[in-house]
Amino acid sequence: MSTILTDRYPTRLLNPAPVMAREDPTVWGTAEEGPLAAEQLDAFDRLGYHTEPSLLTPQDINVLQGEAARLAADPVLRKDERTVIEEESQAVRSVFEVHRISEVFARLTADPRVAGPARQILGSEVYIHQSRVNYKPSFGGGPFYWHSDFETWHAEDGMPAPRAVSVSIALTENYPYNGSLMIIPGSHHTFVPCVGRTPHDHHRTSLRTHSVAVGMPDQDSVSELAHNADGIEQFTGPAGSATFFDSNCMHGSNGNITPYARSNIFIVFNSVDNVLGTPFGAPAPRPAYIASRDFTPVPR
């Protein structure tokens, strides 16, 4: 049975509410636990992210690119509920739970280069809350509007606190113009409540389009966060580069109208001390392929 906890980050409200200061730490571990040095942990605590220009080797990427292409081309998987299709282009937008349907991606989630920083930042063993490949095909990859992942995971999945870390690994070159990740530095210190009750089965529309207002922050709050940060950070780099970022970072990405496709593997590590309970702002939990309720730690 799911545990009902005190809601320290109320959202999906009927009326607008002021933004809130984050109550929880960002970094729970220490430099002695490695692999990140003290100055890297300090920067993560301050900014909300850490970048690795060459986390994976070209050989690693060749294997992962082939596997991502195989999943996108699988006609059976295309009809599966774990696959999200672009509304306009009908191209594959995302494939969820890739660590369960692919041995290649399962090995990646347990790779010390990937899971190690997450354990250190969160100060505990971790499990996979969510995994997916995001595809932004050329001439048709849609945008992801500004949002905090934690706001969604808290409201719709029952994640108690922002004690989770995501890693986005580039499978293709991420240019400034093909829809690369953008983060507002320091925004993870502020929780932005969203207005609007969560409809039943909201994930069926929210994962396909961001024109739906539920779960989206108001423009004034995003503007204030950006102005306080004195700008927005955009993450570009070659295949194999990676960005680790806090679950409450305000982030998004533009659509891709260029000839250059973009794809990334996205893995969410949650602390085993922060497991999901009853959703705080939704009528029912989202499916397990989006928000896992298997809290088995990632093997070392």
PDB file of C-alpha atoms in Angstrom:
ATOM      1  CA  MET A   1       0.000   0.000   0.000  1.00  0.00           C
ATOM      2  CA  SER A   2       1.269   3.482  -0.870  1.00  0.00           C
ATOM      3  CA  THR A   3       2.290   5.704   2.012  1.00  0.00           C
ATOM      4  CA  ILE A   4       0.611   9.094   2.380  1.00  0.00           C
ATOM      5  CA  LEU A   5       3.183  11.732   3.321  1.00  0.00           C
ATOM      6  CA  THR A   6       2.979  15.405   4.213  1.00  0.00           C
ATOM      7  CA  ASP A   7       2.944  17.522   1.059  1.00  0.00           C
ATOM      8  CA  ARG A   8       5.788  20.015   1.438  1.00  0.00           C
ATOM      9  CA  TYR A   9       5.592  21.127  -2.203  1.00  0.00           C
ATOM     10  CA  PRO A  10       1.908  21.741  -2.994  1.00  0.00           C
ATOM     11  CA  THR A  11       1.127  22.136  -6.697  1.00  0.00           C
ATOM     12  CA  ARG A  12      -1.665  21.599  -9.287  1.00  0.00           C
ATOM     13  CA  LEU A  13      -3.624  24.242  -7.399  1.00  0.00           C
ATOM     14  CA  LEU A  14      -6.925  25.927  -8.192  1.00  0.00           C
ATOM     15  CA  ASN A  15      -5.395  29.404  -7.810  1.00  0.00           C
ATOM     16  CA  PRO A  16      -1.898  30.840  -8.349  1.00  0.00           C
ATOM     17  CA  ALA A  17       0.460  30.589  -5.384  1.00  0.00           C
ATOM     18  CA  PRO A  18       3.854  32.174  -4.693  1.00  0.00           C
ATOM     19  CA  VAL A  19       7.032  30.290  -5.520  1.00  0.00           C
ATOM     20  CA  MET A  20       8.677  28.415  -2.648  1.00  0.00           C
ATOM     21  CA  ALA A  21      12.243  28.098  -1.463  1.00  0.00           C
ATOM     22  CA  ARG A  22      13.494  24.525  -1.702  1.00  0.00           C
ATOM     23  CA  GLU A  23      13.532  22.823   1.703  1.00  0.00           C
ATOM     24  CA  ASP A  24      15.787  19.891   0.840  1.00  0.00           C
ATOM     25  CA  PRO A  25      19.532  19.713   0.154  1.00  0.00           C
ATOM     26  CA  THR A  26      20.760  19.455  -3.423  1.00  0.00           C
ATOM     27  CA  VAL A  27      23.958  17.532  -2.665  1.00  0.00           C
ATOM     28  CA  TRP A  28      23.714  14.789  -0.063  1.00  0.00           C
ATOM     29  CA  GLY A  29      27.100  13.091  -0.513  1.00  0.00           C
ATOM     30  CA  THR A  30      30.720  14.181  -0.100  1.00  0.00           C
ATOM     31  CA  ALA A  31      33.776  14.487  -2.308  1.00  0.00           C
ATOM     32  CA  GLU A  32      35.398  11.583  -0.452  1.00  0.00           C
ATOM     33  CA  GLU A  33      32.762   9.281  -1.964  1.00  0.00           C
ATOM     34  CA  GLY A  34      33.833  10.241  -5.534  1.00  0.00           C
ATOM     35  CA  PRO A  35      33.898  10.443  -8.491  1.00  0.00           C
ATOM     36  CA  LEU A  36      33.133  14.191  -8.462  1.00  0.00           C
ATOM     37  CA  ALA A  37      35.606  16.532  -6.767  1.00  0.00           C
ATOM     38  CA  ALA A  38      34.614  19.009  -4.079  1.00  0.00           C
ATOM     39  CA  GLU A  39      34.541  21.950  -6.477  1.00  0.00           C
ATOM     40  CA  GLN A  40      32.317  19.991  -8.876  1.00  0.00           C
ATOM     41  CA  LEU A  41      29.872  19.178  -6.077  1.00  0.00           C
ATOM     42  CA  ASP A  42      29.885  22.839  -4.998  1.00  0.00           C
ATOM     43  CA  ALA A  43      29.094  23.897  -8.559  1.00  0.00           C
ATOM     44  CA  PHE A  44      26.276  21.349  -8.773  1.00  0.00           C
ATOM     45  CA  ASP A  45      24.856  22.651  -5.506  1.00  0.00           C
ATOM     46  CA  ARG A  46      25.001  26.243  -6.785  1.00  0.00           C
ATOM     47  CA  LEU A  47      23.942  25.784 -10.415  1.00  0.00           C
ATOM     48  CA  GLY A  48      21.967  22.533 -10.386  1.00  0.00           C
ATOM     49  CA  TYR A  49      23.971  20.718 -13.059  1.00  0.00           C
ATOM     50  CA  HIS A  50      27.308  19.146 -13.960  1.00  0.00           C
ATOM     51  CA  THR A  51      28.577  18.508 -17.486  1.00  0.00           C
ATOM     52  CA  GLU A  52      30.932  15.867 -18.835  1.00  0.00           C
ATOM     53  CA  PRO A  53      32.256  16.691 -22.339  1.00  0.00           C
ATOM     54  CA  SER A  54      33.160  13.059 -23.082  1.00  0.00           C
ATOM     55  CA  LEU A  55      31.434  10.756 -20.617  1.00  0.00           C
ATOM     56  CA  LEU A  56      31.262   7.890 -23.142  1.00  0.00           C
ATOM     57  CA  THR A  57      33.706   6.745 -25.806  1.00  0.00           C
ATOM     58  CA  PRO A  58      33.036   6.727 -29.561  1.00  0.00           C
ATOM     59  CA  GLN A  59      32.840   2.933 -29.365  1.00  0.00           C
ATOM     60  CA  ASP A  60      30.162   3.189 -26.663  1.00  0.00           C
ATOM     61  CA  ILE A  61      28.199   5.656 -28.754  1.00  0.00           C
ATOM     62  CA  ASN A  62      28.286   3.488 -31.871  1.00  0.00           C
ATOM     63  CA  VAL A  63      26.594   0.685 -29.951  1.00  0.00           C
ATOM     64  CA  LEU A  64      24.030   3.004 -28.323  1.00  0.00           C
ATOM     65  CA  GLN A  65      23.199   4.752 -31.596  1.00  0.00           C
ATOM     66  CA  GLY A  66      22.528   1.419 -33.240  1.00  0.00           C
ATOM     67  CA  GLU A  67      20.284   0.337 -30.377  1.00  0.00           C
ATOM     68  CA  ALA A  68      18.353   3.632 -30.368  1.00  0.00           C
ATOM     69  CA  ALA A  69      17.789   3.309 -34.122  1.00  0.00           C
ATOM     70  CA  ARG A  70      16.637  -0.290 -33.703  1.00  0.00           C
ATOM     71  CA  LEU A  71      14.056   0.681 -31.084  1.00  0.00           C
ATOM     72  CA  ALA A  72      12.716   3.561 -33.182  1.00  0.00           C
ATOM     73  CA  ALA A  73      12.342   1.293 -36.221  1.00  0.00           C
ATOM     74  CA  ASP A  74      10.653  -1.598 -34.414  1.00  0.00           C
ATOM     75  CA  PRO A  75       7.052  -1.768 -35.758  1.00  0.00           C
ATOM     76  CA  VAL A  76       5.827  -3.722 -32.728  1.00  0.00           C
ATOM     77  CA  LEU A  77       7.376  -1.284 -30.248  1.00  0.00           C
ATOM     78  CA  ARG A  78       5.902   1.638 -32.185  1.00  0.00           C
ATOM     79  CA  LYS A  79       2.422   0.396 -31.241  1.00  0.00           C
ATOM     80  CA  ASP A  80       3.419  -0.152 -27.598  1.00  0.00           C
ATOM     81  CA  GLU A  81       2.244   2.341 -24.967  1.00  0.00           C
ATOM     82  CA  ARG A  82       5.884   2.982 -24.044  1.00  0.00           C
ATOM     83  CA  THR A  83       6.429   4.709 -27.395  1.00  0.00           C
ATOM     84  CA  VAL A  84       5.349   8.327 -27.883  1.00  0.00           C
ATOM     85  CA  ILE A  85       4.713   9.570 -31.420  1.00  0.00           C
ATOM     86  CA  GLU A  86       5.064  13.186 -32.597  1.00  0.00           C
ATOM     87  CA  GLU A  87       1.626  14.678 -33.242  1.00  0.00           C
ATOM     88  CA  GLU A  88       2.474  16.382 -36.515  1.00  0.00           C
ATOM     89  CA  SER A  89       5.321  14.419 -38.113  1.00  0.00           C
ATOM     90  CA  GLN A  90       4.241  11.007 -36.719  1.00  0.00           C
ATOM     91  CA  ALA A  91       7.906  10.270 -36.042  1.00  0.00           C
ATOM     92  CA  VAL A  92       8.935   8.548 -32.811  1.00  0.00           C
ATOM     93  CA  ARG A  93       9.322  11.200 -30.094  1.00  0.00           C
ATOM     94  CA  SER A  94      10.292   9.019 -27.114  1.00  0.00           C
ATOM     95  CA  VAL A  95      10.632   5.402 -26.086  1.00  0.00           C
ATOM     96  CA  PHE A  96      10.232   4.804 -22.346  1.00  0.00           C
ATOM     97  CA  GLU A  97      11.583   2.120 -20.022  1.00  0.00           C
ATOM     98  CA  VAL A  98      14.500   1.383 -22.315  1.00  0.00           C
ATOM     99  CA  HIS A  99      16.508  -0.140 -19.460  1.00  0.00           C
ATOM    100  CA  ARG A 100      13.924  -2.926 -19.304  1.00  0.00           C
ATOM    101  CA  ILE A 101      13.435  -3.573 -23.015  1.00  0.00           C
ATOM    102  CA  SER A 102      17.105  -3.327 -24.029  1.00  0.00           C
ATOM    103  CA  GLU A 103      20.112  -5.093 -22.506  1.00  0.00           C
ATOM    104  CA  VAL A 104      22.328  -2.413 -24.062  1.00  0.00           C
ATOM    105  CA  PHE A 105      20.597   0.386 -22.164  1.00  0.00           C
ATOM    106  CA  ALA A 106      20.321  -1.733 -19.010  1.00  0.00           C
ATOM    107  CA  ARG A 107      24.115  -2.035 -18.943  1.00  0.00           C
ATOM    108  CA  LEU A 108      24.432   1.707 -19.462  1.00  0.00           C
ATOM    109  CA  THR A 109      22.286   2.544 -16.410  1.00  0.00           C
ATOM    110  CA  ALA A 110      24.587   0.472 -14.200  1.00  0.00           C
ATOM    111  CA  ASP A 111      27.809   1.857 -15.695  1.00  0.00           C
ATOM    112  CA  PRO A 112      29.835   3.545 -12.890  1.00  0.00           C
ATOM    113  CA  ARG A 113      30.423   6.559 -15.155  1.00  0.00           C
ATOM    114  CA  VAL A 114      26.652   7.078 -15.231  1.00  0.00           C
ATOM    115  CA  ALA A 115      25.362   5.816 -11.881  1.00  0.00           C
ATOM    116  CA  GLY A 116      28.413   6.828  -9.828  1.00  0.00           C
ATOM    117  CA  PRO A 117      27.845  10.599  -9.857  1.00  0.00           C
ATOM    118  CA  ALA A 118      24.148  10.057  -9.089  1.00  0.00           C
ATOM    119  CA  ARG A 119      24.927   7.968  -5.995  1.00  0.00           C
ATOM    120  CA  GLN A 120      27.434  10.561  -4.824  1.00  0.00           C
ATOM    121  CA  ILE A 121      25.133  13.549  -5.330  1.00  0.00           C
ATOM    122  CA  LEU A 122      22.161  11.816  -3.689  1.00  0.00           C
ATOM    123  CA  GLY A 123      24.238  10.294  -0.892  1.00  0.00           C
ATOM    124  CA  SER A 124      22.607   6.876  -1.136  1.00  0.00           C
ATOM    125  CA  GLU A 125      21.973   3.872  -3.302  1.00  0.00           C
ATOM    126  CA  VAL A 126      19.780   4.714  -6.278  1.00  0.00           C
ATOM    127  CA  TYR A 127      17.169   3.047  -8.444  1.00  0.00           C
ATOM    128  CA  ILE A 128      15.878   3.878 -11.929  1.00  0.00           C
ATOM    129  CA  HIS A 129      12.794   6.063 -11.654  1.00  0.00           C
ATOM    130  CA  GLN A 130      12.553   6.497 -15.422  1.00  0.00           C
ATOM    131  CA  SER A 131      14.553   5.881 -18.582  1.00  0.00           C
ATOM    132  CA  ARG A 132      13.853   6.878 -22.153  1.00  0.00           C
ATOM    133  CA  VAL A 133      15.389   7.761 -25.474  1.00  0.00           C
ATOM    134  CA  ASN A 134      14.284  11.171 -26.723  1.00  0.00           C
ATOM    135  CA  TYR A 135      14.373  11.582 -30.494  1.00  0.00           C
ATOM    136  CA  LYS A 136      14.231  14.963 -32.199  1.00  0.00           C
ATOM    137  CA  PRO A 137      14.012  14.068 -35.860  1.00  0.00           C
ATOM    138  CA  SER A 138      15.097  16.563 -38.485  1.00  0.00           C
ATOM    139  CA  PHE A 139      12.436  18.939 -39.755  1.00  0.00           C
ATOM    140  CA  GLY A 140       9.898  17.794 -37.205  1.00  0.00           C
ATOM    141  CA  GLY A 141      11.140  17.301 -33.653  1.00  0.00           C
ATOM    142  CA  GLY A 142       8.794  19.082 -31.281  1.00  0.00           C
ATOM    143  CA  PRO A 143       9.750  21.316 -28.339  1.00  0.00           C
ATOM    144  CA  PHE A 144       9.629  20.539 -24.628  1.00  0.00           C
ATOM    145  CA  TYR A 145       8.236  23.598 -22.843  1.00  0.00           C
ATOM    146  CA  TRP A 146       9.788  24.941 -19.617  1.00  0.00           C
ATOM    147  CA  HIS A 147       9.104  22.653 -16.687  1.00  0.00           C
ATOM    148  CA  SER A 148      10.476  21.159 -13.488  1.00  0.00           C
ATOM    149  CA  ASP A 149      10.570  17.374 -13.632  1.00  0.00           C
ATOM    150  CA  PHE A 150      10.142  17.196  -9.873  1.00  0.00           C
ATOM    151  CA  GLU A 151       6.871  19.134 -10.081  1.00  0.00           C
ATOM    152  CA  THR A 152       5.488  16.393 -12.334  1.00  0.00           C
ATOM    153  CA  TRP A 153       7.040  13.506 -10.424  1.00  0.00           C
ATOM    154  CA  HIS A 154       5.765  14.938  -7.123  1.00  0.00           C
ATOM    155  CA  ALA A 155       2.242  15.645  -8.363  1.00  0.00           C
ATOM    156  CA  GLU A 156       1.679  12.643 -10.622  1.00  0.00           C
ATOM    157  CA  ASP A 157       4.036   9.967  -9.261  1.00  0.00           C
ATOM    158  CA  GLY A 158       4.165  10.678  -5.524  1.00  0.00           C
ATOM    159  CA  MET A 159       7.894  11.503  -5.269  1.00  0.00           C
ATOM    160  CA  PRO A 160       8.194  13.117  -1.819  1.00  0.00           C
ATOM    161  CA  ALA A 161      11.273  15.311  -2.275  1.00  0.00           C
ATOM    162  CA  PRO A 162      13.583  16.531  -5.073  1.00  0.00           C
ATOM    163  CA  ARG A 163      16.224  13.939  -4.187  1.00  0.00           C
ATOM    164  CA  ALA A 164      16.622  12.683  -7.751  1.00  0.00           C
ATOM    165  CA  VAL A 165      19.162  13.315 -10.495  1.00  0.00           C
ATOM    166  CA  SER A 166      18.756  13.035 -14.258  1.00  0.00           C
ATOM    167  CA  VAL A 167      21.496  12.444 -16.795  1.00  0.00           C
ATOM    168  CA  SER A 168      21.039  13.337 -20.443  1.00  0.00           C
ATOM    169  CA  ILE A 169      23.630  11.677 -22.686  1.00  0.00           C
ATOM    170  CA  ALA A 170      23.979  12.899 -26.249  1.00  0.00           C
ATOM    171  CA  LEU A 171      23.667  10.122 -28.830  1.00  0.00           C
ATOM    172  CA  THR A 172      24.125  12.630 -31.657  1.00  0.00           C
ATOM    173  CA  GLU A 173      25.769  16.037 -31.924  1.00  0.00           C
ATOM    174  CA  ASN A 174      23.804  18.592 -29.887  1.00  0.00           C
ATOM    175  CA  TYR A 175      23.991  21.930 -31.690  1.00  0.00           C
ATOM    176  CA  PRO A 176      22.598  25.280 -30.504  1.00  0.00           C
ATOM    177  CA  TYR A 177      20.012  25.041 -33.297  1.00  0.00           C
ATOM    178  CA  ASN A 178      18.658  21.474 -33.209  1.00  0.00           C
ATOM    179  CA  GLY A 179      16.772  21.587 -29.935  1.00  0.00           C
ATOM    180  CA  SER A 180      19.434  21.101 -27.286  1.00  0.00           C
ATOM    181  CA  LEU A 181      18.728  21.167 -23.556  1.00  0.00           C
ATOM    182  CA  MET A 182      18.380  24.549 -21.809  1.00  0.00           C
ATOM    183  CA  ILE A 183      18.494  25.050 -18.026  1.00  0.00           C
ATOM    184  CA  ILE A 184      18.035  28.165 -15.910  1.00  0.00           C
ATOM    185  CA  PRO A 185      21.071  28.080 -13.556  1.00  0.00           C
ATOM    186  CA  GLY A 186      20.150  27.997  -9.873  1.00  0.00           C
ATOM    187  CA  SER A 187      16.460  27.471 -10.582  1.00  0.00           C
ATOM    188  CA  HIS A 188      16.535  24.194  -8.641  1.00  0.00           C
ATOM    189  CA  HIS A 189      16.551  26.219  -5.407  1.00  0.00           C
ATOM    190  CA  THR A 190      13.009  27.437  -6.137  1.00  0.00           C
ATOM    191  CA  PHE A 191       9.854  25.346  -6.419  1.00  0.00           C
ATOM    192  CA  VAL A 192       7.233  26.812  -8.765  1.00  0.00           C
ATOM    193  CA  PRO A 193       3.680  25.587  -8.024  1.00  0.00           C
ATOM    194  CA  CYS A 194       1.500  25.046 -11.086  1.00  0.00           C
ATOM    195  CA  VAL A 195      -2.168  25.858 -11.503  1.00  0.00           C
ATOM    196  CA  GLY A 196      -4.782  23.370 -12.667  1.00  0.00           C
ATOM    197  CA  ARG A 197      -6.010  20.014 -11.410  1.00  0.00           C
ATOM    198  CA  THR A 198      -4.469  16.971 -13.087  1.00  0.00           C
ATOM    199  CA  PRO A 199      -6.915  15.216 -15.428  1.00  0.00           C
ATOM    200  CA  HIS A 200      -7.279  11.455 -15.403  1.00  0.00           C
ATOM    201  CA  ASP A 201      -4.637   9.800 -17.641  1.00  0.00           C
ATOM    202  CA  HIS A 202      -2.970  13.177 -18.150  1.00  0.00           C
ATOM    203  CA  HIS A 203       0.222  11.445 -19.317  1.00  0.00           C
ATOM    204  CA  ARG A 204      -1.475  10.361 -22.542  1.00  0.00           C
ATOM    205  CA  THR A 205      -1.582  13.978 -23.735  1.00  0.00           C
ATOM    206  CA  SER A 206       1.210  15.676 -21.759  1.00  0.00           C
ATOM    207  CA  LEU A 207       3.909  13.407 -23.203  1.00  0.00           C
ATOM    208  CA  ARG A 208       2.827  14.204 -26.747  1.00  0.00           C
ATOM    209  CA  THR A 209       2.340  17.941 -26.561  1.00  0.00           C
ATOM    210  CA  HIS A 210       3.225  20.802 -24.230  1.00  0.00           C
ATOM    211  CA  SER A 211       0.344  22.991 -25.278  1.00  0.00           C
ATOM    212  CA  VAL A 212      -1.529  21.601 -22.239  1.00  0.00           C
ATOM    213  CA  ALA A 213      -1.328  24.114 -19.378  1.00  0.00           C
ATOM    214  CA  VAL A 214      -1.486  21.604 -16.500  1.00  0.00           C
ATOM    215  CA  GLY A 215       1.968  21.130 -15.001  1.00  0.00           C
ATOM    216  CA  MET A 216       3.437  24.071 -16.873  1.00  0.00           C
ATOM    217  CA  PRO A 217       4.891  27.002 -14.880  1.00  0.00           C
ATOM    218  CA  ASP A 218       3.563  30.498 -15.443  1.00  0.00           C
ATOM    219  CA  GLN A 219       5.594  32.808 -17.663  1.00  0.00           C
ATOM    220  CA  ASP A 220       6.183  35.402 -14.935  1.00  0.00           C
ATOM    221  CA  SER A 221       7.852  32.820 -12.687  1.00  0.00           C
ATOM    222  CA  VAL A 222      10.063  31.527 -15.497  1.00  0.00           C
ATOM    223  CA  SER A 223      11.010  35.099 -16.414  1.00  0.00           C
ATOM    224  CA  GLU A 224      11.931  35.896 -12.815  1.00  0.00           C
ATOM    225  CA  LEU A 225      14.073  32.783 -12.501  1.00  0.00           C
ATOM    226  CA  ALA A 226      15.907  33.622 -15.734  1.00  0.00           C
ATOM    227  CA  HIS A 227      16.439  37.266 -14.784  1.00  0.00           C
ATOM    228  CA  ASN A 228      17.732  36.297 -11.338  1.00  0.00           C
ATOM    229  CA  ALA A 229      20.143  33.851 -12.986  1.00  0.00           C
ATOM    230  CA  ASP A 230      21.193  36.459 -15.522  1.00  0.00           C
ATOM    231  CA  GLY A 231      20.453  34.146 -18.410  1.00  0.00           C
ATOM    232  CA  ILE A 232      19.920  30.600 -19.591  1.00  0.00           C
ATOM    233  CA  GLU A 233      22.512  27.861 -20.063  1.00  0.00           C
ATOM    234  CA  GLN A 234      22.346  25.810 -23.263  1.00  0.00           C
ATOM    235  CA  PHE A 235      24.060  22.422 -23.400  1.00  0.00           C
ATOM    236  CA  THR A 236      25.716  21.511 -26.672  1.00  0.00           C
ATOM    237  CA  GLY A 237      28.411  19.015 -27.518  1.00  0.00           C
ATOM    238  CA  PRO A 238      29.358  15.884 -29.389  1.00  0.00           C
ATOM    239  CA  ALA A 239      27.843  12.452 -29.036  1.00  0.00           C
ATOM    240  CA  GLY A 240      29.040  11.017 -25.728  1.00  0.00           C
ATOM    241  CA  SER A 241      28.812  14.290 -23.823  1.00  0.00           C
ATOM    242  CA  ALA A 242      26.467  14.344 -20.840  1.00  0.00           C
ATOM    243  CA  THR A 243      24.666  16.648 -18.433  1.00  0.00           C
ATOM    244  CA  PHE A 244      23.720  15.593 -14.911  1.00  0.00           C
ATOM    245  CA  PHE A 245      21.035  17.859 -13.462  1.00  0.00           C
ATOM    246  CA  ASP A 246      18.864  18.193 -10.387  1.00  0.00           C
ATOM    247  CA  SER A 247      15.238  17.096 -10.625  1.00  0.00           C
ATOM    248  CA  ASN A 248      13.911  20.573  -9.783  1.00  0.00           C
ATOM    249  CA  CYS A 249      15.869  22.477 -12.449  1.00  0.00           C
ATOM    250  CA  MET A 250      13.656  24.597 -14.688  1.00  0.00           C
ATOM    251  CA  HIS A 251      14.522  23.337 -18.145  1.00  0.00           C
ATOM    252  CA  GLY A 252      13.196  22.880 -21.665  1.00  0.00           C
ATOM    253  CA  SER A 253      14.223  22.699 -25.313  1.00  0.00           C
ATOM    254  CA  ASN A 254      13.216  24.170 -28.639  1.00  0.00           C
ATOM    255  CA  GLY A 255      11.850  22.201 -31.564  1.00  0.00           C
ATOM    256  CA  ASN A 256      14.104  20.998 -34.362  1.00  0.00           C
ATOM    257  CA  ILE A 257      13.454  22.457 -37.808  1.00  0.00           C
ATOM    258  CA  THR A 258      17.008  21.769 -38.992  1.00  0.00           C
ATOM    259  CA  PRO A 259      18.271  18.882 -41.156  1.00  0.00           C
ATOM    260  CA  TYR A 260      20.242  17.595 -38.149  1.00  0.00           C
ATOM    261  CA  ALA A 261      18.448  14.993 -36.039  1.00  0.00           C
ATOM    262  CA  ARG A 262      19.107  14.981 -32.302  1.00  0.00           C
ATOM    263  CA  SER A 263      18.698  12.079 -29.909  1.00  0.00           C
ATOM    264  CA  ASN A 264      19.581  11.610 -26.252  1.00  0.00           C
ATOM    265  CA  ILE A 265      19.307   8.851 -23.676  1.00  0.00           C
ATOM    266  CA  PHE A 266      17.675  10.184 -20.523  1.00  0.00           C
ATOM    267  CA  ILE A 267      18.057   8.311 -17.203  1.00  0.00           C
ATOM    268  CA  VAL A 268      16.533   9.371 -13.887  1.00  0.00           C
ATOM    269  CA  PHE A 269      18.122   8.107 -10.680  1.00  0.00           C
ATOM    270  CA  ASN A 270      16.059   8.445  -7.508  1.00  0.00           C
ATOM    271  CA  SER A 271      17.361   7.874  -3.989  1.00  0.00           C
ATOM    272  CA  VAL A 272      16.205   4.654  -2.347  1.00  0.00           C
ATOM    273  CA  ASP A 273      15.352   6.911   0.606  1.00  0.00           C
ATOM    274  CA  ASN A 274      12.914   8.913  -1.562  1.00  0.00           C
ATOM    275  CA  VAL A 275      10.646   6.205  -2.974  1.00  0.00           C
ATOM    276  CA  LEU A 276       7.252   6.965  -4.472  1.00  0.00           C
ATOM    277  CA  GLY A 277       4.030   7.069  -2.495  1.00  0.00           C
ATOM    278  CA  THR A 278       0.535   8.294  -3.285  1.00  0.00           C
ATOM    279  CA  PRO A 279       0.520  11.067  -5.933  1.00  0.00           C
ATOM    280  CA  PHE A 280       0.291  14.505  -4.335  1.00  0.00           C
ATOM    281  CA  GLY A 281      -1.658  16.114  -7.181  1.00  0.00           C
ATOM    282  CA  ALA A 282      -3.223  13.482  -9.411  1.00  0.00           C
ATOM    283  CA  PRO A 283      -6.126  11.020  -9.134  1.00  0.00           C
ATOM    284  CA  ALA A 284      -3.920   7.968  -9.729  1.00  0.00           C
ATOM    285  CA  PRO A 285      -0.236   7.090 -10.249  1.00  0.00           C
ATOM    286  CA  ARG A 286       1.168   7.093 -13.758  1.00  0.00           C
ATOM    287  CA  PRO A 287       2.065   3.709 -15.301  1.00  0.00           C
ATOM    288  CA  ALA A 288       5.201   1.950 -14.111  1.00  0.00           C
ATOM    289  CA  TYR A 289       6.938   2.372 -17.478  1.00  0.00           C
ATOM    290  CA  ILE A 290       6.935   6.141 -16.797  1.00  0.00           C
ATOM    291  CA  ALA A 291       7.435   6.074 -13.020  1.00  0.00           C
ATOM    292  CA  SER A 292       8.877   2.816 -11.728  1.00  0.00           C
ATOM    293  CA  ARG A 293       7.706   1.377  -8.444  1.00  0.00           C
ATOM    294  CA  ASP A 294      10.438  -1.215  -8.444  1.00  0.00           C
ATOM    295  CA  PHE A 295      12.871   0.353  -5.985  1.00  0.00           C
ATOM    296  CA  THR A 296      15.621  -2.246  -6.394  1.00  0.00           C
ATOM    297  CA  PRO A 297      19.002  -0.451  -6.236  1.00  0.00           C
ATOM    298  CA  VAL A 298      21.087  -0.213  -9.387  1.00  0.00           C
ATOM    299  CA  PRO A 299      23.799  -2.881  -9.055  1.00  0.00           C
ATOM    300  CA  ARG A 300      27.358  -1.771  -8.510  1.00  0.00           C
TER     301      ARG A 300
END
